[in-house]
């Protein structure tokens, strides 16, 4: 008797916990021009990062951080890579409003 009652409660709980699956959206096609713009936008961040690393020997002598500057740049670039990974992992589990997160990040940056 206890086993049947347990199974009944477990099934009821599992249907309540399960999130409804979103409808499958049709795959959106983008134009080549839009793809080019996205590619240039992504590459610009890479170019600027590489430009800073190229000028690093000049900056080491001028800035008070000295030899630690290379380590700081490497750490900040790796921390910047964590944000998309954390978002991707958490978006299925939490209801994250991306617009609110971006606004908070902009206020913190100012």
PDB file of N, CA and C in Angstrom:
ATOM      1  N   UNK A   1       0.831  -1.203   0.000  1.00  0.00           N
ATOM      2  CA  UNK A   1       0.000   0.000   0.000  1.00  0.00           C
ATOM      3  C   UNK A   1       0.866   1.253   0.000  1.00  0.00           C
ATOM      4  N   UNK A   2       1.947   1.224   0.790  1.00  0.00           N
ATOM      5  CA  UNK A   2       2.821   2.391   0.844  1.00  0.00           C
ATOM      6  C   UNK A   2       3.542   2.598  -0.480  1.00  0.00           C
ATOM      7  N   UNK A   3       3.904   1.500  -1.124  1.00  0.00           N
ATOM      8  CA  UNK A   3       4.617   1.587  -2.391  1.00  0.00           C
ATOM      9  C   UNK A   3       3.751   2.261  -3.446  1.00  0.00           C
ATOM     10  N   UNK A   4       2.486   1.880  -3.562  1.00  0.00           N
ATOM     11  CA  UNK A   4       1.589   2.487  -4.545  1.00  0.00           C
ATOM     12  C   UNK A   4       1.364   3.968  -4.255  1.00  0.00           C
ATOM     13  N   UNK A   5       1.222   4.299  -2.987  1.00  0.00           N
ATOM     14  CA  UNK A   5       1.020   5.703  -2.617  1.00  0.00           C
ATOM     15  C   UNK A   5       2.273   6.518  -2.946  1.00  0.00           C
ATOM     16  N   UNK A   6       3.447   5.920  -2.681  1.00  0.00           N
ATOM     17  CA  UNK A   6       4.704   6.591  -2.992  1.00  0.00           C
ATOM     18  C   UNK A   6       4.836   6.826  -4.496  1.00  0.00           C
ATOM     19  N   UNK A   7       4.528   5.815  -5.303  1.00  0.00           N
ATOM     20  CA  UNK A   7       4.632   5.958  -6.754  1.00  0.00           C
ATOM     21  C   UNK A   7       3.657   7.005  -7.271  1.00  0.00           C
ATOM     22  N   UNK A   8       2.459   7.036  -6.710  1.00  0.00           N
ATOM     23  CA  UNK A   8       1.470   8.035  -7.123  1.00  0.00           C
ATOM     24  C   UNK A   8       1.987   9.446  -6.838  1.00  0.00           C
ATOM     25  N   UNK A   9       2.534   9.668  -5.645  1.00  0.00           N
ATOM     26  CA  UNK A   9       3.056  10.988  -5.281  1.00  0.00           C
ATOM     27  C   UNK A   9       4.284  11.344  -6.131  1.00  0.00           C
ATOM     28  N   UNK A  10       5.121  10.358  -6.397  1.00  0.00           N
ATOM     29  CA  UNK A  10       6.321  10.620  -7.203  1.00  0.00           C
ATOM     30  C   UNK A  10       5.941  11.022  -8.625  1.00  0.00           C
ATOM     31  N   UNK A  11       4.954  10.350  -9.208  1.00  0.00           N
ATOM     32  CA  UNK A  11       4.514  10.712 -10.566  1.00  0.00           C
ATOM     33  C   UNK A  11       3.896  12.107 -10.587  1.00  0.00           C
ATOM     34  N   UNK A  12       3.087  12.411  -9.581  1.00  0.00           N
ATOM     35  CA  UNK A  12       2.465  13.734  -9.517  1.00  0.00           C
ATOM     36  C   UNK A  12       3.519  14.823  -9.383  1.00  0.00           C
ATOM     37  N   UNK A  13       4.522  14.562  -8.561  1.00  0.00           N
ATOM     38  CA  UNK A  13       5.581  15.549  -8.364  1.00  0.00           C
ATOM     39  C   UNK A  13       6.421  15.718  -9.619  1.00  0.00           C
ATOM     40  N   UNK A  14       6.725  14.634 -10.302  1.00  0.00           N
ATOM     41  CA  UNK A  14       7.557  14.739 -11.503  1.00  0.00           C
ATOM     42  C   UNK A  14       6.840  15.483 -12.616  1.00  0.00           C
ATOM     43  N   UNK A  15       5.533  15.352 -12.727  1.00  0.00           N
ATOM     44  CA  UNK A  15       4.819  16.112 -13.762  1.00  0.00           C
ATOM     45  C   UNK A  15       4.738  17.578 -13.390  1.00  0.00           C
ATOM     46  N   UNK A  16       4.729  17.892 -12.103  1.00  0.00           N
ATOM     47  CA  UNK A  16       4.679  19.279 -11.676  1.00  0.00           C
ATOM     48  C   UNK A  16       6.028  19.963 -11.851  1.00  0.00           C
ATOM     49  N   UNK A  17       7.120  19.237 -11.631  1.00  0.00           N
ATOM     50  CA  UNK A  17       8.459  19.817 -11.721  1.00  0.00           C
ATOM     51  C   UNK A  17       8.890  20.013 -13.160  1.00  0.00           C
ATOM     52  N   UNK A  18       8.528  19.096 -14.027  1.00  0.00           N
ATOM     53  CA  UNK A  18       8.962  19.172 -15.414  1.00  0.00           C
ATOM     54  C   UNK A  18       8.473  20.454 -16.072  1.00  0.00           C
ATOM     55  N   UNK A  19       9.381  21.138 -16.714  1.00  0.00           N
ATOM     56  CA  UNK A  19       9.014  22.364 -17.412  1.00  0.00           C
ATOM     57  C   UNK A  19       8.372  21.999 -18.744  1.00  0.00           C
ATOM     58  N   UNK A  20       7.388  22.771 -19.155  1.00  0.00           N
ATOM     59  CA  UNK A  20       6.829  22.505 -20.480  1.00  0.00           C
ATOM     60  C   UNK A  20       7.863  22.812 -21.550  1.00  0.00           C
ATOM     61  N   UNK A  21       7.931  21.966 -22.547  1.00  0.00           N
ATOM     62  CA  UNK A  21       8.897  22.142 -23.617  1.00  0.00           C
ATOM     63  C   UNK A  21       8.434  23.261 -24.554  1.00  0.00           C
ATOM     64  N   UNK A  22       9.329  24.189 -24.884  1.00  0.00           N
ATOM     65  CA  UNK A  22       8.935  25.265 -25.804  1.00  0.00           C
ATOM     66  C   UNK A  22       8.709  24.694 -27.202  1.00  0.00           C
ATOM     67  N   UNK A  23       7.862  25.378 -27.931  1.00  0.00           N
ATOM     68  CA  UNK A  23       7.597  24.946 -29.298  1.00  0.00           C
ATOM     69  C   UNK A  23       8.854  25.125 -30.134  1.00  0.00           C
ATOM     70  N   UNK A  24       9.044  24.234 -31.064  1.00  0.00           N
ATOM     71  CA  UNK A  24      10.200  24.340 -31.938  1.00  0.00           C
ATOM     72  C   UNK A  24       9.981  25.475 -32.928  1.00  0.00           C
ATOM     73  N   UNK A  25      10.893  26.418 -32.904  1.00  0.00           N
ATOM     74  CA  UNK A  25      10.808  27.539 -33.831  1.00  0.00           C
ATOM     75  C   UNK A  25      11.477  27.159 -35.141  1.00  0.00           C
ATOM     76  N   UNK A  26      10.967  27.670 -36.241  1.00  0.00           N
ATOM     77  CA  UNK A  26      11.634  27.376 -37.511  1.00  0.00           C
ATOM     78  C   UNK A  26      13.013  28.024 -37.524  1.00  0.00           C
ATOM     79  N   UNK A  27      13.931  27.376 -38.175  1.00  0.00           N
ATOM     80  CA  UNK A  27      15.287  27.887 -38.224  1.00  0.00           C
ATOM     81  C   UNK A  27      15.329  29.167 -39.050  1.00  0.00           C
ATOM     82  N   UNK A  28      15.845  30.219 -38.439  1.00  0.00           N
ATOM     83  CA  UNK A  28      15.887  31.511 -39.112  1.00  0.00           C
ATOM     84  C   UNK A  28      17.093  31.569 -40.038  1.00  0.00           C
ATOM     85  N   UNK A  29      16.884  32.081 -41.213  1.00  0.00           N
ATOM     86  CA  UNK A  29      17.989  32.262 -42.144  1.00  0.00           C
ATOM     87  C   UNK A  29      18.447  33.704 -42.081  1.00  0.00           C
ATOM     88  N   UNK A  30      19.758  33.898 -42.142  1.00  0.00           N
ATOM     89  CA  UNK A  30      20.299  35.250 -42.134  1.00  0.00           C
ATOM     90  C   UNK A  30      20.990  35.499 -43.460  1.00  0.00           C
ATOM     91  N   UNK A  31      21.003  36.749 -43.826  1.00  0.00           N
ATOM     92  CA  UNK A  31      21.641  37.092 -45.097  1.00  0.00           C
ATOM     93  C   UNK A  31      23.160  37.064 -44.942  1.00  0.00           C
ATOM     94  N   UNK A  32      23.831  37.047 -46.051  1.00  0.00           N
ATOM     95  CA  UNK A  32      25.304  37.044 -46.020  1.00  0.00           C
ATOM     96  C   UNK A  32      25.836  38.343 -45.436  1.00  0.00           C
ATOM     97  N   UNK A  33      25.131  39.431 -45.712  1.00  0.00           N
ATOM     98  CA  UNK A  33      25.558  40.723 -45.176  1.00  0.00           C
ATOM     99  C   UNK A  33      25.474  40.722 -43.647  1.00  0.00           C
ATOM    100  N   UNK A  34      24.382  40.191 -43.103  1.00  0.00           N
ATOM    101  CA  UNK A  34      24.241  40.110 -41.649  1.00  0.00           C
ATOM    102  C   UNK A  34      25.313  39.210 -41.058  1.00  0.00           C
ATOM    103  N   UNK A  35      25.589  38.099 -41.711  1.00  0.00           N
ATOM    104  CA  UNK A  35      26.647  37.205 -41.249  1.00  0.00           C
ATOM    105  C   UNK A  35      28.002  37.913 -41.266  1.00  0.00           C
ATOM    106  N   UNK A  36      28.251  38.702 -42.305  1.00  0.00           N
ATOM    107  CA  UNK A  36      29.498  39.459 -42.392  1.00  0.00           C
ATOM    108  C   UNK A  36      29.596  40.466 -41.248  1.00  0.00           C
ATOM    109  N   UNK A  37      28.496  41.154 -40.939  1.00  0.00           N
ATOM    110  CA  UNK A  37      28.516  42.124 -39.845  1.00  0.00           C
ATOM    111  C   UNK A  37      28.782  41.448 -38.504  1.00  0.00           C
ATOM    112  N   UNK A  38      28.136  40.309 -38.267  1.00  0.00           N
ATOM    113  CA  UNK A  38      28.383  39.563 -37.030  1.00  0.00           C
ATOM    114  C   UNK A  38      29.845  39.122 -36.950  1.00  0.00           C
ATOM    115  N   UNK A  39      30.381  38.672 -38.061  1.00  0.00           N
ATOM    116  CA  UNK A  39      31.772  38.220 -38.078  1.00  0.00           C
ATOM    117  C   UNK A  39      32.732  39.370 -37.795  1.00  0.00           C
ATOM    118  N   UNK A  40      32.483  40.525 -38.399  1.00  0.00           N
ATOM    119  CA  UNK A  40      33.342  41.688 -38.153  1.00  0.00           C
ATOM    120  C   UNK A  40      33.250  42.155 -36.709  1.00  0.00           C
ATOM    121  N   UNK A  41      32.044  42.116 -36.149  1.00  0.00           N
ATOM    122  CA  UNK A  41      31.858  42.522 -34.754  1.00  0.00           C
ATOM    123  C   UNK A  41      32.624  41.585 -33.828  1.00  0.00           C
ATOM    124  N   UNK A  42      32.534  40.294 -34.061  1.00  0.00           N
ATOM    125  CA  UNK A  42      33.265  39.336 -33.236  1.00  0.00           C
ATOM    126  C   UNK A  42      34.759  39.443 -33.411  1.00  0.00           C
ATOM    127  N   UNK A  43      35.199  39.674 -34.639  1.00  0.00           N
ATOM    128  CA  UNK A  43      36.626  39.779 -34.904  1.00  0.00           C
ATOM    129  C   UNK A  43      37.218  41.058 -34.329  1.00  0.00           C
ATOM    130  N   UNK A  44      36.424  42.106 -34.200  1.00  0.00           N
ATOM    131  CA  UNK A  44      36.958  43.366 -33.680  1.00  0.00           C
ATOM    132  C   UNK A  44      37.431  43.208 -32.241  1.00  0.00           C
ATOM    133  N   UNK A  45      36.712  42.427 -31.440  1.00  0.00           N
ATOM    134  CA  UNK A  45      37.161  42.173 -30.070  1.00  0.00           C
ATOM    135  C   UNK A  45      38.473  41.406 -30.052  1.00  0.00           C
ATOM    136  N   UNK A  46      38.596  40.451 -30.948  1.00  0.00           N
ATOM    137  CA  UNK A  46      39.825  39.673 -31.030  1.00  0.00           C
ATOM    138  C   UNK A  46      40.982  40.567 -31.473  1.00  0.00           C
ATOM    139  N   UNK A  47      40.736  41.433 -32.466  1.00  0.00           N
ATOM    140  CA  UNK A  47      41.782  42.329 -32.957  1.00  0.00           C
ATOM    141  C   UNK A  47      42.259  43.274 -31.862  1.00  0.00           C
ATOM    142  N   UNK A  48      41.328  43.846 -31.111  1.00  0.00           N
ATOM    143  CA  UNK A  48      41.733  44.786 -30.065  1.00  0.00           C
ATOM    144  C   UNK A  48      42.520  44.081 -28.966  1.00  0.00           C
ATOM    145  N   UNK A  49      42.118  42.877 -28.629  1.00  0.00           N
ATOM    146  CA  UNK A  49      42.858  42.108 -27.618  1.00  0.00           C
ATOM    147  C   UNK A  49      44.272  41.803 -28.117  1.00  0.00           C
ATOM    148  N   UNK A  50      44.392  41.409 -29.369  1.00  0.00           N
ATOM    149  CA  UNK A  50      45.713  41.108 -29.925  1.00  0.00           C
ATOM    150  C   UNK A  50      46.566  42.370 -30.035  1.00  0.00           C
ATOM    151  N   UNK A  51      45.945  43.513 -30.292  1.00  0.00           N
ATOM    152  CA  UNK A  51      46.703  44.766 -30.367  1.00  0.00           C
ATOM    153  C   UNK A  51      47.295  45.121 -29.006  1.00  0.00           C
ATOM    154  N   UNK A  52      46.528  44.888 -27.939  1.00  0.00           N
ATOM    155  CA  UNK A  52      47.052  45.164 -26.595  1.00  0.00           C
ATOM    156  C   UNK A  52      48.223  44.234 -26.285  1.00  0.00           C
ATOM    157  N   UNK A  53      48.069  42.956 -26.644  1.00  0.00           N
ATOM    158  CA  UNK A  53      49.174  42.020 -26.400  1.00  0.00           C
ATOM    159  C   UNK A  53      50.403  42.367 -27.242  1.00  0.00           C
ATOM    160  N   UNK A  54      50.195  42.899 -28.442  1.00  0.00           N
ATOM    161  CA  UNK A  54      51.332  43.286 -29.284  1.00  0.00           C
ATOM    162  C   UNK A  54      52.080  44.479 -28.689  1.00  0.00           C
ATOM    163  N   UNK A  55      51.362  45.375 -28.011  1.00  0.00           N
ATOM    164  CA  UNK A  55      51.977  46.550 -27.407  1.00  0.00           C
ATOM    165  C   UNK A  55      52.414  46.316 -25.968  1.00  0.00           C
ATOM    166  N   UNK A  56      52.248  45.110 -25.484  1.00  0.00           N
ATOM    167  CA  UNK A  56      52.563  44.801 -24.088  1.00  0.00           C
ATOM    168  C   UNK A  56      54.006  45.128 -23.696  1.00  0.00           C
ATOM    169  N   UNK A  57      55.013  44.845 -24.523  1.00  0.00           N
ATOM    170  CA  UNK A  57      56.389  45.213 -24.111  1.00  0.00           C
ATOM    171  C   UNK A  57      56.557  46.717 -23.880  1.00  0.00           C
ATOM    172  N   UNK A  58      55.837  47.529 -24.652  1.00  0.00           N
ATOM    173  CA  UNK A  58      55.921  48.979 -24.451  1.00  0.00           C
ATOM    174  C   UNK A  58      55.186  49.407 -23.188  1.00  0.00           C
ATOM    175  N   UNK A  59      54.062  48.739 -22.904  1.00  0.00           N
ATOM    176  CA  UNK A  59      53.262  49.108 -21.737  1.00  0.00           C
ATOM    177  C   UNK A  59      53.918  48.688 -20.431  1.00  0.00           C
ATOM    178  N   UNK A  60      54.708  47.629 -20.471  1.00  0.00           N
ATOM    179  CA  UNK A  60      55.339  47.132 -19.247  1.00  0.00           C
ATOM    180  C   UNK A  60      56.255  48.179 -18.622  1.00  0.00           C
ATOM    181  N   UNK A  61      56.918  48.943 -19.456  1.00  0.00           N
ATOM    182  CA  UNK A  61      57.843  49.941 -18.922  1.00  0.00           C
ATOM    183  C   UNK A  61      57.122  51.205 -18.450  1.00  0.00           C
ATOM    184  N   UNK A  62      55.925  51.467 -18.983  1.00  0.00           N
ATOM    185  CA  UNK A  62      55.227  52.709 -18.656  1.00  0.00           C
ATOM    186  C   UNK A  62      54.259  52.591 -17.489  1.00  0.00           C
ATOM    187  N   UNK A  63      53.600  51.469 -17.346  1.00  0.00           N
ATOM    188  CA  UNK A  63      52.535  51.328 -16.360  1.00  0.00           C
ATOM    189  C   UNK A  63      53.052  50.789 -15.032  1.00  0.00           C
ATOM    190  N   UNK A  64      52.411  51.186 -13.923  1.00  0.00           N
ATOM    191  CA  UNK A  64      52.912  50.754 -12.608  1.00  0.00           C
ATOM    192  C   UNK A  64      52.745  49.256 -12.333  1.00  0.00           C
ATOM    193  N   UNK A  65      51.878  48.573 -13.086  1.00  0.00           N
ATOM    194  CA  UNK A  65      51.696  47.134 -12.854  1.00  0.00           C
ATOM    195  C   UNK A  65      52.934  46.347 -13.236  1.00  0.00           C
ATOM    196  N   UNK A  66      53.685  46.861 -14.191  1.00  0.00           N
ATOM    197  CA  UNK A  66      54.924  46.221 -14.597  1.00  0.00           C
ATOM    198  C   UNK A  66      54.710  44.844 -15.195  1.00  0.00           C
ATOM    199  N   UNK A  67      55.471  43.869 -14.735  1.00  0.00           N
ATOM    200  CA  UNK A  67      55.428  42.519 -15.290  1.00  0.00           C
ATOM    201  C   UNK A  67      54.111  41.798 -14.975  1.00  0.00           C
ATOM    202  N   UNK A  68      53.390  42.280 -13.978  1.00  0.00           N
ATOM    203  CA  UNK A  68      52.103  41.652 -13.636  1.00  0.00           C
ATOM    204  C   UNK A  68      51.032  41.922 -14.681  1.00  0.00           C
ATOM    205  N   UNK A  69      51.244  42.897 -15.548  1.00  0.00           N
ATOM    206  CA  UNK A  69      50.220  43.293 -16.518  1.00  0.00           C
ATOM    207  C   UNK A  69      49.834  42.154 -17.445  1.00  0.00           C
ATOM    208  N   UNK A  70      50.799  41.365 -17.878  1.00  0.00           N
ATOM    209  CA  UNK A  70      50.493  40.225 -18.743  1.00  0.00           C
ATOM    210  C   UNK A  70      49.581  39.219 -18.049  1.00  0.00           C
ATOM    211  N   UNK A  71      49.865  38.956 -16.775  1.00  0.00           N
ATOM    212  CA  UNK A  71      49.022  38.034 -16.012  1.00  0.00           C
ATOM    213  C   UNK A  71      47.616  38.587 -15.830  1.00  0.00           C
ATOM    214  N   UNK A  72      47.530  39.883 -15.564  1.00  0.00           N
ATOM    215  CA  UNK A  72      46.207  40.493 -15.383  1.00  0.00           C
ATOM    216  C   UNK A  72      45.388  40.444 -16.670  1.00  0.00           C
ATOM    217  N   UNK A  73      46.042  40.714 -17.790  1.00  0.00           N
ATOM    218  CA  UNK A  73      45.337  40.657 -19.078  1.00  0.00           C
ATOM    219  C   UNK A  73      44.861  39.243 -19.388  1.00  0.00           C
ATOM    220  N   UNK A  74      45.691  38.264 -19.124  1.00  0.00           N
ATOM    221  CA  UNK A  74      45.295  36.871 -19.369  1.00  0.00           C
ATOM    222  C   UNK A  74      44.130  36.473 -18.476  1.00  0.00           C
ATOM    223  N   UNK A  75      44.174  36.867 -17.206  1.00  0.00           N
ATOM    224  CA  UNK A  75      43.090  36.517 -16.279  1.00  0.00           C
ATOM    225  C   UNK A  75      41.779  37.187 -16.669  1.00  0.00           C
ATOM    226  N   UNK A  76      41.838  38.462 -17.061  1.00  0.00           N
ATOM    227  CA  UNK A  76      40.598  39.149 -17.423  1.00  0.00           C
ATOM    228  C   UNK A  76      40.006  38.605 -18.714  1.00  0.00           C
ATOM    229  N   UNK A  77      40.853  38.232 -19.656  1.00  0.00           N
ATOM    230  CA  UNK A  77      40.302  37.671 -20.894  1.00  0.00           C
ATOM    231  C   UNK A  77      39.672  36.310 -20.634  1.00  0.00           C
ATOM    232  N   UNK A  78      40.251  35.509 -19.749  1.00  0.00           N
ATOM    233  CA  UNK A  78      39.657  34.217 -19.417  1.00  0.00           C
ATOM    234  C   UNK A  78      38.364  34.381 -18.622  1.00  0.00           C
ATOM    235  N   UNK A  79      38.315  35.357 -17.730  1.00  0.00           N
ATOM    236  CA  UNK A  79      37.067  35.625 -16.997  1.00  0.00           C
ATOM    237  C   UNK A  79      35.973  36.098 -17.948  1.00  0.00           C
ATOM    238  N   UNK A  80      36.359  36.835 -18.966  1.00  0.00           N
ATOM    239  CA  UNK A  80      35.384  37.262 -19.963  1.00  0.00           C
ATOM    240  C   UNK A  80      34.805  36.090 -20.739  1.00  0.00           C
ATOM    241  N   UNK A  81      35.555  35.019 -20.874  1.00  0.00           N
ATOM    242  CA  UNK A  81      35.055  33.822 -21.556  1.00  0.00           C
ATOM    243  C   UNK A  81      34.100  33.024 -20.685  1.00  0.00           C
ATOM    244  N   UNK A  82      34.146  33.220 -19.382  1.00  0.00           N
ATOM    245  CA  UNK A  82      33.266  32.469 -18.489  1.00  0.00           C
ATOM    246  C   UNK A  82      31.811  32.931 -18.553  1.00  0.00           C
ATOM    247  N   UNK A  83      31.595  34.203 -18.808  1.00  0.00           N
ATOM    248  CA  UNK A  83      30.221  34.731 -18.795  1.00  0.00           C
ATOM    249  C   UNK A  83      29.290  34.015 -19.773  1.00  0.00           C
ATOM    250  N   UNK A  84      29.655  33.843 -21.044  1.00  0.00           N
ATOM    251  CA  UNK A  84      28.754  33.120 -21.941  1.00  0.00           C
ATOM    252  C   UNK A  84      28.549  31.663 -21.536  1.00  0.00           C
ATOM    253  N   UNK A  85      29.583  31.048 -20.980  1.00  0.00           N
ATOM    254  CA  UNK A  85      29.443  29.657 -20.553  1.00  0.00           C
ATOM    255  C   UNK A  85      28.471  29.556 -19.382  1.00  0.00           C
ATOM    256  N   UNK A  86      28.612  30.435 -18.400  1.00  0.00           N
ATOM    257  CA  UNK A  86      27.706  30.426 -17.248  1.00  0.00           C
ATOM    258  C   UNK A  86      26.283  30.703 -17.694  1.00  0.00           C
ATOM    259  N   UNK A  87      26.102  31.671 -18.583  1.00  0.00           N
ATOM    260  CA  UNK A  87      24.765  31.983 -19.079  1.00  0.00           C
ATOM    261  C   UNK A  87      24.152  30.779 -19.792  1.00  0.00           C
ATOM    262  N   UNK A  88      24.924  30.110 -20.636  1.00  0.00           N
ATOM    263  CA  UNK A  88      24.412  28.966 -21.377  1.00  0.00           C
ATOM    264  C   UNK A  88      23.995  27.839 -20.439  1.00  0.00           C
ATOM    265  N   UNK A  89      24.781  27.611 -19.402  1.00  0.00           N
ATOM    266  CA  UNK A  89      24.452  26.545 -18.457  1.00  0.00           C
ATOM    267  C   UNK A  89      23.211  26.905 -17.650  1.00  0.00           C
ATOM    268  N   UNK A  90      23.096  28.163 -17.214  1.00  0.00           N
ATOM    269  CA  UNK A  90      22.008  28.546 -16.318  1.00  0.00           C
ATOM    270  C   UNK A  90      20.697  28.893 -17.018  1.00  0.00           C
ATOM    271  N   UNK A  91      20.721  29.181 -18.313  1.00  0.00           N
ATOM    272  CA  UNK A  91      19.497  29.641 -18.954  1.00  0.00           C
ATOM    273  C   UNK A  91      18.412  28.568 -18.985  1.00  0.00           C
ATOM    274  N   UNK A  92      18.786  27.302 -18.956  1.00  0.00           N
ATOM    275  CA  UNK A  92      17.793  26.235 -18.915  1.00  0.00           C
ATOM    276  C   UNK A  92      17.205  26.029 -17.532  1.00  0.00           C
ATOM    277  N   UNK A  93      17.935  26.459 -16.498  1.00  0.00           N
ATOM    278  CA  UNK A  93      17.505  26.222 -15.129  1.00  0.00           C
ATOM    279  C   UNK A  93      16.877  27.445 -14.471  1.00  0.00           C
ATOM    280  N   UNK A  94      17.246  28.620 -14.902  1.00  0.00           N
ATOM    281  CA  UNK A  94      16.754  29.853 -14.302  1.00  0.00           C
ATOM    282  C   UNK A  94      16.075  30.714 -15.354  1.00  0.00           C
ATOM    283  N   UNK A  95      15.162  31.532 -14.901  1.00  0.00           N
ATOM    284  CA  UNK A  95      14.500  32.475 -15.802  1.00  0.00           C
ATOM    285  C   UNK A  95      15.297  33.772 -15.767  1.00  0.00           C
ATOM    286  N   UNK A  96      16.210  33.937 -16.724  1.00  0.00           N
ATOM    287  CA  UNK A  96      17.122  35.076 -16.740  1.00  0.00           C
ATOM    288  C   UNK A  96      16.640  36.087 -17.769  1.00  0.00           C
ATOM    289  N   UNK A  97      16.442  37.324 -17.314  1.00  0.00           N
ATOM    290  CA  UNK A  97      16.087  38.413 -18.221  1.00  0.00           C
ATOM    291  C   UNK A  97      17.394  39.062 -18.677  1.00  0.00           C
ATOM    292  N   UNK A  98      17.780  38.799 -19.901  1.00  0.00           N
ATOM    293  CA  UNK A  98      19.075  39.254 -20.413  1.00  0.00           C
ATOM    294  C   UNK A  98      19.143  40.774 -20.423  1.00  0.00           C
ATOM    295  N   UNK A  99      18.041  41.427 -20.761  1.00  0.00           N
ATOM    296  CA  UNK A  99      18.058  42.896 -20.806  1.00  0.00           C
ATOM    297  C   UNK A  99      18.384  43.490 -19.436  1.00  0.00           C
ATOM    298  N   UNK A 100      17.835  42.908 -18.390  1.00  0.00           N
ATOM    299  CA  UNK A 100      18.096  43.410 -17.043  1.00  0.00           C
ATOM    300  C   UNK A 100      19.562  43.179 -16.660  1.00  0.00           C
ATOM    301  N   UNK A 101      20.094  42.034 -17.024  1.00  0.00           N
ATOM    302  CA  UNK A 101      21.496  41.731 -16.707  1.00  0.00           C
ATOM    303  C   UNK A 101      22.416  42.717 -17.423  1.00  0.00           C
ATOM    304  N   UNK A 102      22.127  43.010 -18.689  1.00  0.00           N
ATOM    305  CA  UNK A 102      22.959  43.946 -19.444  1.00  0.00           C
ATOM    306  C   UNK A 102      22.880  45.333 -18.849  1.00  0.00           C
ATOM    307  N   UNK A 103      21.687  45.757 -18.434  1.00  0.00           N
ATOM    308  CA  UNK A 103      21.553  47.086 -17.808  1.00  0.00           C
ATOM    309  C   UNK A 103      22.336  47.178 -16.517  1.00  0.00           C
ATOM    310  N   UNK A 104      22.309  46.119 -15.704  1.00  0.00           N
ATOM    311  CA  UNK A 104      23.069  46.101 -14.458  1.00  0.00           C
ATOM    312  C   UNK A 104      24.562  46.162 -14.771  1.00  0.00           C
ATOM    313  N   UNK A 105      25.004  45.416 -15.766  1.00  0.00           N
ATOM    314  CA  UNK A 105      26.417  45.434 -16.137  1.00  0.00           C
ATOM    315  C   UNK A 105      26.852  46.827 -16.617  1.00  0.00           C
ATOM    316  N   UNK A 106      25.962  47.495 -17.360  1.00  0.00           N
ATOM    317  CA  UNK A 106      26.289  48.844 -17.824  1.00  0.00           C
ATOM    318  C   UNK A 106      26.379  49.817 -16.669  1.00  0.00           C
ATOM    319  N   UNK A 107      25.499  49.681 -15.681  1.00  0.00           N
ATOM    320  CA  UNK A 107      25.560  50.580 -14.524  1.00  0.00           C
ATOM    321  C   UNK A 107      26.800  50.317 -13.694  1.00  0.00           C
ATOM    322  N   UNK A 108      27.189  49.051 -13.568  1.00  0.00           N
ATOM    323  CA  UNK A 108      28.401  48.736 -12.810  1.00  0.00           C
ATOM    324  C   UNK A 108      29.621  49.294 -13.533  1.00  0.00           C
ATOM    325  N   UNK A 109      29.632  49.244 -14.855  1.00  0.00           N
ATOM    326  CA  UNK A 109      30.777  49.731 -15.634  1.00  0.00           C
ATOM    327  C   UNK A 109      30.920  51.243 -15.541  1.00  0.00           C
ATOM    328  N   UNK A 110      29.817  51.951 -15.342  1.00  0.00           N
ATOM    329  CA  UNK A 110      29.915  53.410 -15.256  1.00  0.00           C
ATOM    330  C   UNK A 110      30.339  53.767 -13.887  1.00  0.00           C
TER     331      UNK A 110
END
